[in-house]
Short mmCIF file of C-alpha atoms in Angstrom, two decimals:
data_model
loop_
_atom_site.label_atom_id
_atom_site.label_comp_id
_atom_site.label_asym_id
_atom_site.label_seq_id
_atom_site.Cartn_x
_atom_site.Cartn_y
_atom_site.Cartn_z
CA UNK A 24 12.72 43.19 95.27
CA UNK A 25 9.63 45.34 96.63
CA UNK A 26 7.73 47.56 94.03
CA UNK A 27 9.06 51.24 94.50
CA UNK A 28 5.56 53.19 95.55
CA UNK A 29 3.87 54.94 92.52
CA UNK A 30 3.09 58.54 94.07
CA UNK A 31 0.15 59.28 95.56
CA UNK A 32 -0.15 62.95 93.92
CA UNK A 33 -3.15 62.89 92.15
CA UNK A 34 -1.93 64.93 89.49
CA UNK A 35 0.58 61.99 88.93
CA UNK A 36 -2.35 59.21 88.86
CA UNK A 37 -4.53 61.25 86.28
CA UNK A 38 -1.16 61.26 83.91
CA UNK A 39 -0.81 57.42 84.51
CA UNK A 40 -4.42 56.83 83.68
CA UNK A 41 -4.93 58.96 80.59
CA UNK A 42 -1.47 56.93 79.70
CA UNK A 43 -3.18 53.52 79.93
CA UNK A 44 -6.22 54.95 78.30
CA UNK A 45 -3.71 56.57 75.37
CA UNK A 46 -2.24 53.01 74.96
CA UNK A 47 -5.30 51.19 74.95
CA UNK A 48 -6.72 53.80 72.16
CA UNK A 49 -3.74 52.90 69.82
CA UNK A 50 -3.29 48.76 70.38
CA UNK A 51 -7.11 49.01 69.90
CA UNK A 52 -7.08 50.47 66.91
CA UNK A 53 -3.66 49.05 65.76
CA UNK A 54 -5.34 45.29 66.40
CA UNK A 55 -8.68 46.57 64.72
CA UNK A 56 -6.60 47.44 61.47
CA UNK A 57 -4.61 44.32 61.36
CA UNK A 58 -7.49 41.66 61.89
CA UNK A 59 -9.22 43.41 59.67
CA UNK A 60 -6.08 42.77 57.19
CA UNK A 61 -5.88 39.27 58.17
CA UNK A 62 -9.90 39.49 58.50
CA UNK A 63 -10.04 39.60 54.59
CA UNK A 64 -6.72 37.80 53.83
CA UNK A 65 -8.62 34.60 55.45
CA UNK A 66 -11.67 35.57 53.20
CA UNK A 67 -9.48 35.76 49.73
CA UNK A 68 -7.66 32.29 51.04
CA UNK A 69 -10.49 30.02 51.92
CA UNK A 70 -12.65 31.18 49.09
CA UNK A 71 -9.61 30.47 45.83
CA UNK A 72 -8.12 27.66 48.27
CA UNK A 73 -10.84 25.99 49.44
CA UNK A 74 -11.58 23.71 52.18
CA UNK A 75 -8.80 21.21 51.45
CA UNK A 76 -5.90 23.28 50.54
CA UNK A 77 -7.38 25.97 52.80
CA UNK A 78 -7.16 22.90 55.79
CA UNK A 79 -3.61 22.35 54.54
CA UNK A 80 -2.40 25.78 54.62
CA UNK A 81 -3.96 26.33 58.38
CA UNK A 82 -2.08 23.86 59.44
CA UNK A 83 1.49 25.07 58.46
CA UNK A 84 0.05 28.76 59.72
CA UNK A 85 -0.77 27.14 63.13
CA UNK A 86 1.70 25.00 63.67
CA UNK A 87 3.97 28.53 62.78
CA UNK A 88 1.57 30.25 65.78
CA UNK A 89 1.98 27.76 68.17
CA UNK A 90 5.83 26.94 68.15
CA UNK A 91 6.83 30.38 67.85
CA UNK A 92 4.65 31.36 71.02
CA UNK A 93 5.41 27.57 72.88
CA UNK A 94 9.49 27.92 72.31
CA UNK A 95 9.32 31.61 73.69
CA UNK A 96 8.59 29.74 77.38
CA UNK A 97 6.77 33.23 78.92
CA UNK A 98 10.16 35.30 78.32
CA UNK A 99 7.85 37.88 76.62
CA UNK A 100 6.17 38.18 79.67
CA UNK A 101 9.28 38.25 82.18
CA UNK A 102 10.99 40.47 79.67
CA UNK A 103 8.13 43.19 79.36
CA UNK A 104 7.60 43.14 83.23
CA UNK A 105 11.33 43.22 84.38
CA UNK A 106 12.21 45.85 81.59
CA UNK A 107 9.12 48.14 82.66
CA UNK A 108 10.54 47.31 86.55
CA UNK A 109 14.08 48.06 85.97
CA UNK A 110 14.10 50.63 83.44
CA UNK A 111 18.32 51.13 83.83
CA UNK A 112 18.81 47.28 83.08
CA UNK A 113 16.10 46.98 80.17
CA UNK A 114 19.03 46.23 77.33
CA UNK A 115 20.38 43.90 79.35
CA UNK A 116 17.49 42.13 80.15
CA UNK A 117 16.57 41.75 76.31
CA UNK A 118 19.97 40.72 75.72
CA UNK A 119 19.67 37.97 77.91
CA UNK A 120 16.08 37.33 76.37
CA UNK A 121 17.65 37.79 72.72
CA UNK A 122 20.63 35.25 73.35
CA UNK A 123 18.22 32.51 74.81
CA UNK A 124 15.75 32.70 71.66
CA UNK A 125 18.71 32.30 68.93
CA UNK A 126 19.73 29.48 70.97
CA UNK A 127 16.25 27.65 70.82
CA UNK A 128 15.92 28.63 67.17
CA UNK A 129 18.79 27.01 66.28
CA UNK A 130 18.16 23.67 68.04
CA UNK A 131 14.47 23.97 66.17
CA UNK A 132 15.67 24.78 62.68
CA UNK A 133 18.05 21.64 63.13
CA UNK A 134 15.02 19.54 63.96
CA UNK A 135 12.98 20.49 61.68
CA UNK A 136 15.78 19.71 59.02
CA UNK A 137 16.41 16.54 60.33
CA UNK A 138 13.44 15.40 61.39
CA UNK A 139 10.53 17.00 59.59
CA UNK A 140 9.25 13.27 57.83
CA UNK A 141 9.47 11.39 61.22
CA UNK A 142 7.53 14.42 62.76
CA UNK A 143 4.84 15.16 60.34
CA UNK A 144 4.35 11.08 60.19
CA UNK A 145 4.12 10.86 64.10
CA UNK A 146 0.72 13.89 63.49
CA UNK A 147 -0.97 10.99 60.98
CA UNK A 148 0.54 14.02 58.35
CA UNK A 149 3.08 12.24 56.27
CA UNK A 150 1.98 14.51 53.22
CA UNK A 151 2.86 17.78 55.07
CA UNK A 152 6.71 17.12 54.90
CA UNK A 153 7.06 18.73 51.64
CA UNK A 154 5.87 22.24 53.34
CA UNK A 155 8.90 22.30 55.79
CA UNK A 156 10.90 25.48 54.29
CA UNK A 157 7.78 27.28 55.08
CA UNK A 158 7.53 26.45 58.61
CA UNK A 159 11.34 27.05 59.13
CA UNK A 160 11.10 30.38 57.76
CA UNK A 161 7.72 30.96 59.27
CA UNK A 162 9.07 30.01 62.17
CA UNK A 163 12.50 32.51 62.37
CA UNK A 164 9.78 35.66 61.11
CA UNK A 165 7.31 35.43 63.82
CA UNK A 166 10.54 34.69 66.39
CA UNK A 167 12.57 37.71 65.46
CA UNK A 168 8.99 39.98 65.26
CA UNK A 169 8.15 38.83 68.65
CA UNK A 170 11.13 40.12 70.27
CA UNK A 171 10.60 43.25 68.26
CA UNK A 172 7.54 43.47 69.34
CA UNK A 173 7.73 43.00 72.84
CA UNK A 174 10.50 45.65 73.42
CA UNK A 175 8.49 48.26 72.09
CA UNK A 176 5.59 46.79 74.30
CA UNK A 177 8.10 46.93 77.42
CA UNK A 178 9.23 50.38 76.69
CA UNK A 179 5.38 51.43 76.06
CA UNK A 180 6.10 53.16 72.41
CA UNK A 181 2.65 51.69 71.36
CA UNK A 182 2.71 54.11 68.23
CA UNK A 183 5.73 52.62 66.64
CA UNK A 184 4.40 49.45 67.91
CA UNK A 185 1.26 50.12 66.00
CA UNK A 186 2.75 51.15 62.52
CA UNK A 187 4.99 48.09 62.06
CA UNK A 188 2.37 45.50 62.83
CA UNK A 189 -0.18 47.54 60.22
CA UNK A 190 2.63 47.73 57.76
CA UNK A 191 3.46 43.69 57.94
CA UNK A 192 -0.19 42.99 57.25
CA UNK A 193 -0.82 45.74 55.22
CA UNK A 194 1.96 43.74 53.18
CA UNK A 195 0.48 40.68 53.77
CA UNK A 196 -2.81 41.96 52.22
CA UNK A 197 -1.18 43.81 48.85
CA UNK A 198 0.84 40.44 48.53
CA UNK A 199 -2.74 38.19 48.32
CA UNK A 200 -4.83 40.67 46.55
CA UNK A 201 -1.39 40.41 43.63
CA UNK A 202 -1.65 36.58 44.20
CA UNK A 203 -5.35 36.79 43.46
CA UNK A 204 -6.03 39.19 40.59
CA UNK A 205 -3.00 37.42 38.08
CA UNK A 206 -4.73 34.20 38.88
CA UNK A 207 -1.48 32.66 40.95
CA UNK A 208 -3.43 32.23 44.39
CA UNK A 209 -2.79 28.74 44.74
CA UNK A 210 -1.18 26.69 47.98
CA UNK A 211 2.96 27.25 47.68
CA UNK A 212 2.77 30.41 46.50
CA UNK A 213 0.45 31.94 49.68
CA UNK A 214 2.78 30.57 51.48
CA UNK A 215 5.70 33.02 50.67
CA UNK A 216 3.67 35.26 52.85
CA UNK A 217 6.06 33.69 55.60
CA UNK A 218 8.89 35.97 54.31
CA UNK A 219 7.30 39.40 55.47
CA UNK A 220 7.92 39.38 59.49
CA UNK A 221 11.48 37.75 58.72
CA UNK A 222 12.25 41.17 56.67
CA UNK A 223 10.36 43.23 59.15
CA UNK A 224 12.52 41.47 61.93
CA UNK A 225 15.69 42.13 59.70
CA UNK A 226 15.11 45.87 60.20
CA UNK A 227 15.93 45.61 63.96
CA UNK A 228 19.73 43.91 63.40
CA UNK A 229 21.23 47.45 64.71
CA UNK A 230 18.66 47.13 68.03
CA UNK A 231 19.79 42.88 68.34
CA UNK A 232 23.51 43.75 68.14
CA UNK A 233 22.95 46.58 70.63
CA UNK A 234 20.80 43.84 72.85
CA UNK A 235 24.03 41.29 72.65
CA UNK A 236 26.38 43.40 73.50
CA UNK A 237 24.74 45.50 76.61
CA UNK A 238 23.93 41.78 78.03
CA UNK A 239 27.60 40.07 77.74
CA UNK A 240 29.82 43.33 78.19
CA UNK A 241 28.15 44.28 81.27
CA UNK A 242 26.34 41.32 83.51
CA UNK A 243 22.86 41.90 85.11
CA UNK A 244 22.75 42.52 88.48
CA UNK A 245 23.19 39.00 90.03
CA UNK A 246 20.15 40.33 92.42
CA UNK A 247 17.84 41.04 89.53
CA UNK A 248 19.12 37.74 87.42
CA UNK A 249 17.80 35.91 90.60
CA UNK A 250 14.59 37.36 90.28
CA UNK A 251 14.22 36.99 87.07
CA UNK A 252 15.41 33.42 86.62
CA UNK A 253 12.83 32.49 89.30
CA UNK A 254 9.80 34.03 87.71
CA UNK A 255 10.77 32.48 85.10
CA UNK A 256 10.88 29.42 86.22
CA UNK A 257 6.99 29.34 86.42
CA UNK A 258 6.54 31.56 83.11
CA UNK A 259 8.38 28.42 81.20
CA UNK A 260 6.08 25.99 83.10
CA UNK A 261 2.87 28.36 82.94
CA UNK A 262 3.57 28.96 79.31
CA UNK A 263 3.57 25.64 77.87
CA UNK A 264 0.12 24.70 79.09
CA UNK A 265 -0.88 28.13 77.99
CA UNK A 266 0.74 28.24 74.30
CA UNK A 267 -0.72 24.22 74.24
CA UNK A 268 -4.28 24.86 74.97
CA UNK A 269 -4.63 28.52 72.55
CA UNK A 270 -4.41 25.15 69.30
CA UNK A 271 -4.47 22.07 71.09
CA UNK A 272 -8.25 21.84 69.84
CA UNK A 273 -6.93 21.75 66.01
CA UNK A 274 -4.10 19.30 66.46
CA UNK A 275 -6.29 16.83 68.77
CA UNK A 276 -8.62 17.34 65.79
CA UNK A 277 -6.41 16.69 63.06
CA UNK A 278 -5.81 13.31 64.13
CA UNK A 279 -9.71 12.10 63.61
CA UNK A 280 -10.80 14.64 60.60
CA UNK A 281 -9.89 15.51 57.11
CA UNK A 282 -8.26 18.55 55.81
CA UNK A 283 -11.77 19.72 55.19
CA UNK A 284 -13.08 19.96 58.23
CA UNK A 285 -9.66 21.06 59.67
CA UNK A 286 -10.27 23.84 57.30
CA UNK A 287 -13.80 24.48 58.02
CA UNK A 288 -12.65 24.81 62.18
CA UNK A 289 -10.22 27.13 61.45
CA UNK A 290 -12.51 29.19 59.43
CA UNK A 291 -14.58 29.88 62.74
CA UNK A 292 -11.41 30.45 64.66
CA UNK A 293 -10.51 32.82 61.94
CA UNK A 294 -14.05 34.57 62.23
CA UNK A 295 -13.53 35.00 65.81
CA UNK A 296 -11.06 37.70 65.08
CA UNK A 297 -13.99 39.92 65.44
CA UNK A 298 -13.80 39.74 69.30
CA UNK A 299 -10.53 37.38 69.56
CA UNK A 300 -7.94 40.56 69.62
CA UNK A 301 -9.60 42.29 73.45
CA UNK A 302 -8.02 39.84 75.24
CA UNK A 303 -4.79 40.62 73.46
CA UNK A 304 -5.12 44.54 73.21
CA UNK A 305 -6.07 44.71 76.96
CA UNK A 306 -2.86 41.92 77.77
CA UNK A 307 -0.50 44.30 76.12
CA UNK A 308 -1.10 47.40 77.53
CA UNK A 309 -2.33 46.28 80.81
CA UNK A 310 0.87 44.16 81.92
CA UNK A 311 3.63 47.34 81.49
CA UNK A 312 1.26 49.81 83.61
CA UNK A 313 0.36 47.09 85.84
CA UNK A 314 4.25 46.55 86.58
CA UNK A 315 4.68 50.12 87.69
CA UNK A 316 1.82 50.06 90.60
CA UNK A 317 1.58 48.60 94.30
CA UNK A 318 -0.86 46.28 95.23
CA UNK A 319 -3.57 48.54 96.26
CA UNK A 320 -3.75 50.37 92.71
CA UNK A 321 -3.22 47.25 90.89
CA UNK A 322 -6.59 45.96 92.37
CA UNK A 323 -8.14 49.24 91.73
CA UNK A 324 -6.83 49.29 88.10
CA UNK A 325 -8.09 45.69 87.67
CA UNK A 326 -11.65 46.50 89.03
CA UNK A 327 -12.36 49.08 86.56
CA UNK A 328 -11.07 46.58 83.65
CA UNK A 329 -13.66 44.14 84.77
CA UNK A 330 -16.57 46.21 84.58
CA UNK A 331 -15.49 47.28 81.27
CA UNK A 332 -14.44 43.66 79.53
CA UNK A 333 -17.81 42.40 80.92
CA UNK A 334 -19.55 45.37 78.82
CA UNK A 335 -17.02 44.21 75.86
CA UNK A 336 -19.06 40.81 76.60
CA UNK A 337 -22.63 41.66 76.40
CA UNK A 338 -22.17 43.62 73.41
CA UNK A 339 -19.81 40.89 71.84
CA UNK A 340 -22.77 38.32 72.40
CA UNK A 341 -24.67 39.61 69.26
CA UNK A 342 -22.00 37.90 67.07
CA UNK A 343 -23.93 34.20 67.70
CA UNK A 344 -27.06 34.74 65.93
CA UNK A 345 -25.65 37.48 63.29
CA UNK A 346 -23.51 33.97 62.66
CA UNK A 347 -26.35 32.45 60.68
CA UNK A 348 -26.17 34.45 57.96
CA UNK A 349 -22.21 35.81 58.42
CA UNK A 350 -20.60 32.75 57.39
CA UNK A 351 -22.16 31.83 54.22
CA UNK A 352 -22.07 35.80 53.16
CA UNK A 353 -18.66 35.90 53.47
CA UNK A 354 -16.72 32.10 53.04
CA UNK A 355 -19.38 30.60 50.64
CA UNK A 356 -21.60 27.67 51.32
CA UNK A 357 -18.87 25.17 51.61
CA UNK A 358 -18.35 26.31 54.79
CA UNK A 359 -22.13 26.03 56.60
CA UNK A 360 -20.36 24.16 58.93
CA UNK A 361 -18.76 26.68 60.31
CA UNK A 362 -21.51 28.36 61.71
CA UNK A 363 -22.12 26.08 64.67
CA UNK A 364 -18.42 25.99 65.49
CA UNK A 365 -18.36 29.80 65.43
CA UNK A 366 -21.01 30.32 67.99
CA UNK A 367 -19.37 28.11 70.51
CA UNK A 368 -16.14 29.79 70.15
CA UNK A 369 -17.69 33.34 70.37
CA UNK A 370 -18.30 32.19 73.89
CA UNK A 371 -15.20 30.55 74.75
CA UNK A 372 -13.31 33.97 73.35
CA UNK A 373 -15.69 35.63 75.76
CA UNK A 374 -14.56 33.69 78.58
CA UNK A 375 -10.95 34.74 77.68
CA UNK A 376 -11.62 38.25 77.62
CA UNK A 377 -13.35 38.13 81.02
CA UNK A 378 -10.14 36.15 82.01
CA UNK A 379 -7.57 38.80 80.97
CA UNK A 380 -8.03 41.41 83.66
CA UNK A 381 -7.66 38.77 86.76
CA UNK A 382 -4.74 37.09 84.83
CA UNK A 383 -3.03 40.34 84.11
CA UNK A 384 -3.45 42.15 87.86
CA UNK A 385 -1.59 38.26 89.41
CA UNK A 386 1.16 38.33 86.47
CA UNK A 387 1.52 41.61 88.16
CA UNK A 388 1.75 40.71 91.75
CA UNK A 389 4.09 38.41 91.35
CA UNK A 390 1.75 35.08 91.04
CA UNK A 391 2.39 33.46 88.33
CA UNK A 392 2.70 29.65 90.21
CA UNK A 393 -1.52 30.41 90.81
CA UNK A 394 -1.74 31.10 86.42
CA UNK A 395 0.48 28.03 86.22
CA UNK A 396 -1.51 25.80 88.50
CA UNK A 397 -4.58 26.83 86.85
CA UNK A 398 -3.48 26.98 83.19
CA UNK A 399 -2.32 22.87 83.98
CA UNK A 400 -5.60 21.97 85.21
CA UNK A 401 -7.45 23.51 82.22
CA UNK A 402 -5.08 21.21 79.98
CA UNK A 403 -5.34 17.97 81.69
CA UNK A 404 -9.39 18.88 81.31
CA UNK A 405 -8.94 19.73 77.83
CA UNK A 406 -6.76 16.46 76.59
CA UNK A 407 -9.61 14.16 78.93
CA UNK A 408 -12.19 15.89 77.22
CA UNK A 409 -10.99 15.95 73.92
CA UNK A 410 -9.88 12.29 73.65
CA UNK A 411 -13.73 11.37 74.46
CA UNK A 412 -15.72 13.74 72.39
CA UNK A 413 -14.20 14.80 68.98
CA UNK A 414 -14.14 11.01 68.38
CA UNK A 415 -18.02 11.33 68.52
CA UNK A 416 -18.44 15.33 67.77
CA UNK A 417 -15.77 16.44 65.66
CA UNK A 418 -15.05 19.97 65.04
CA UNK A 419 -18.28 20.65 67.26
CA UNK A 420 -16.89 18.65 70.25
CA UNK A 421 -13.92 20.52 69.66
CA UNK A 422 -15.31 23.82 69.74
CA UNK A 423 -17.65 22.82 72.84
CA UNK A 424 -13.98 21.53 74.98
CA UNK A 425 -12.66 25.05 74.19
CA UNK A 426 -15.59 26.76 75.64
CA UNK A 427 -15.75 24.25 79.03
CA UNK A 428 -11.94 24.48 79.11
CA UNK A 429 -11.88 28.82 79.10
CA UNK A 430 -14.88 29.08 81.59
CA UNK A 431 -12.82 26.25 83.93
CA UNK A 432 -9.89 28.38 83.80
CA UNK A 433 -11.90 32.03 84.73
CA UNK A 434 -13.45 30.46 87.93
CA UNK A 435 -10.50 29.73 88.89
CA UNK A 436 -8.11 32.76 88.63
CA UNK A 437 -11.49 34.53 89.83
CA UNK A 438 -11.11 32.77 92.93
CA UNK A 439 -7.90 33.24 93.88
CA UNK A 440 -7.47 36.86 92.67
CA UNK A 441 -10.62 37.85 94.80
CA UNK A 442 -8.42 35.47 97.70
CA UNK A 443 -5.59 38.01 97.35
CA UNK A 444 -7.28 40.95 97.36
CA UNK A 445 -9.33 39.95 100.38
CA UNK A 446 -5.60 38.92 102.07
CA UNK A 447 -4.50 42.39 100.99
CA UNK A 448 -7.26 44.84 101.90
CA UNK A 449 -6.64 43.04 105.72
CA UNK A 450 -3.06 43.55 106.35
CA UNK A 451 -2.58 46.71 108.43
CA UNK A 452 -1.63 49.78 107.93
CA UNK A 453 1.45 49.77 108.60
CA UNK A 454 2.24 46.90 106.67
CA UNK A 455 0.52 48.97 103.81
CA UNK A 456 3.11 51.69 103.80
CA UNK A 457 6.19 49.56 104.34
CA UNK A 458 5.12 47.68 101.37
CA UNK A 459 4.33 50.64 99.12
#
């Protein structure tokens, strides 16, 4: 199915950019608001919980992260881009999406009950067991938000977008700072924090039934179910490298370090926040307006988001040696270890960022096999890697993989993005306008 040809009025191109811009403005400042939520939600939990307990409870969170991203297989991806395609077919298309994640949540939630003591014994984490309910309903929350999310994302209402996700960690926050000042800020019970997405999620019942029943009343087009089951295909296969590598760094390290020093590596990840949302706040506005171009304004779009993540960079850059002094000011000195971890992964993050823009513009054309390729050769690199030098380095080998693993993966989709553009700013003419 060819791209139908944005118009070339330029009265219709200045709209579309000061739409992108708009967006950007209000993820930017929506993801500014919530890290800085979770920014000193991490600060109240690692200082009362400390290192151990903190280690423990960074575990559950990122094993929550991870499996809710992993099990979504890319369908937040194909959903946003198909719904922003095919505007007419966009409840369809999320009831199709909607029906496919209560399946895999199910087959999860049964696992989990089942199996939770064979599975936290195979991760050298026999003690963990005991935290289960709070991954299962961790788990179901950040589902059920995603797909809440993500419509709004693929229908571009980035203001309604913005005031849920402030309101859950608003939440989040007032439910800590309660924990904290009545002197009940202890493991289990900032946990319970797991129950705010679930009711957050619990607000859209009216939009899932609606979802359901547009997708099995009336069937998709069997046309655009094609297309959609074969980019798919390599979303599910691009995704679990992807969703693997964003954590693989704390599980590999979990099975040679303490709870300690798993907290103390999470602490820098959670630092990171400071620059870690631009990759995400460019990645959700950039893929729905992206979706909507042809090839030639896609590559035009994309230029000007390189010149401006590599300013992000260079400014970003200042974080390493303000690190010194950052992360005893604001996690204690229990946690001088951090430091060193943290300015590794300010680069690595910065390597992401630069990433986002090339990623974005080939999600966009249709490439995902090249992500998919690439992703799987940043993994196998990161496993090698990882086997040999967290033995030896611990949580600084780990941070050091992370940072050889995100600059790997940006030389690559470098190459072959500027490899497409070259192929496309060669065809002729005529090929030009039958495409657009």
């Amino acid at each position: 199915m060819s791209k139908t040809h944005a118009s070339s009025d330029p009265f219709s191109a200045s709209r579309k950019s000061g739409s992108l811009l708009k967006n950007l403005g209000i993820t930017f400042f929506e993801t500014i608001v919530t890290k800085g939520f979770n920014f000193l939600i991490i600060l109240m939990l690692t200082r009362a919980l400390g290192p151990e307990d903190y280690g423990k409870y960074s575990f559950i969170f990122v094993m929550i992260a991870l499996s809710s991203a992993l099990f979504d297989f890319g369908m937040e991806n194909t959903a946003v881009r198909f719904a922003a395609r095919d505007k007419d077919e966009k409840q369809s298309i999320f009831g199709l999406y909607l029906s496919v994640k209560l399946g895999i949540l199910m087959v999860l939630v049964l696992f989990l009950v089942l199996g939770n003591v064979w599975f936290f014994e195979l991760m050298h984490k026999s003690g963990m067991s005991q935290y289960t309910p709070f991954l299962i309903l961790g788990l179901l929350g950040e589902s059920l938000f995603f797909v809440n999310d993500t419509y709004l994302q693929a229908s571009q209402r980035f203001k309604l977008r913005a005031w849920l996700n402030i309101s859950r960690f608003g939440l989040s926050l007032l439910w800590i700072i309660f924990l904290l000042y009545s002197g009940q800020l202890f493991l289990e019970r900032a946990m319970l924090i797991y129950w705010i997405p679930l009711i957050f999620s619990l607000v859209f019942l009216g939009k899932y039934v609606g979802f359901l029943k547009a997708f099995w009343s009336k069937a998709l087009n069997p046309k655009l179910l094609s297309e959609i089951i074969g980019y798919e295909r390599w979303m599910l296969i691009y995704s679990v490298a992807n969703n693997l590598i964003g954590r693989l760094d704390f599980f590999m390290l979990g099975l040679w370090v303490s709870y300690a020093q798993l907290g103390i590596y999470n602490a820098a990840v959670q630092l990171c926040a400071i620059i870690s949302f631009l990759p995400l706040v460019l990645g959700k506005v950039l893929l729905p307006t992206l979706a909507e171009l042809d090839e030639v304004q896609i590559f035009r779009t994309t230029g000007k988001m390189i010149r401006g993540t590599g300013m992000m960079a260079l400014g970003a850059v200042l974080l390493i040696p303000a690190s010194i002094w950052l992360v005893p000011l604001l996690l204690g000195s229990s946690y001088q270890d951090s430091v060193g971890v943290l300015q590794i992964l300010v680069l690595a993050f910065l390597a992401g960022l630069m990433s986002m823009p090339y990623e974005q513009a080939l999600y966009s054309l249709g490439k995902p096999d090249i992500l998919c390729g690439c992703r799987y050769a940043q993994l196998i690199v990161i496993v090698l890697l990882n086997c040999w030098i967290i033995p030896v380095f611990g949580v600084y080998g780990a941070a050091a993989v992370t940072f050889l693993g995100r600059v790997l993966y940006l030389l690559q989709i470098r190459w072959f993005y500027l490899k497409f553009q070259s192929s496309v700013s060669e065809k002729p003419l005529s090929d030009l306008a039958v495409m657009t």
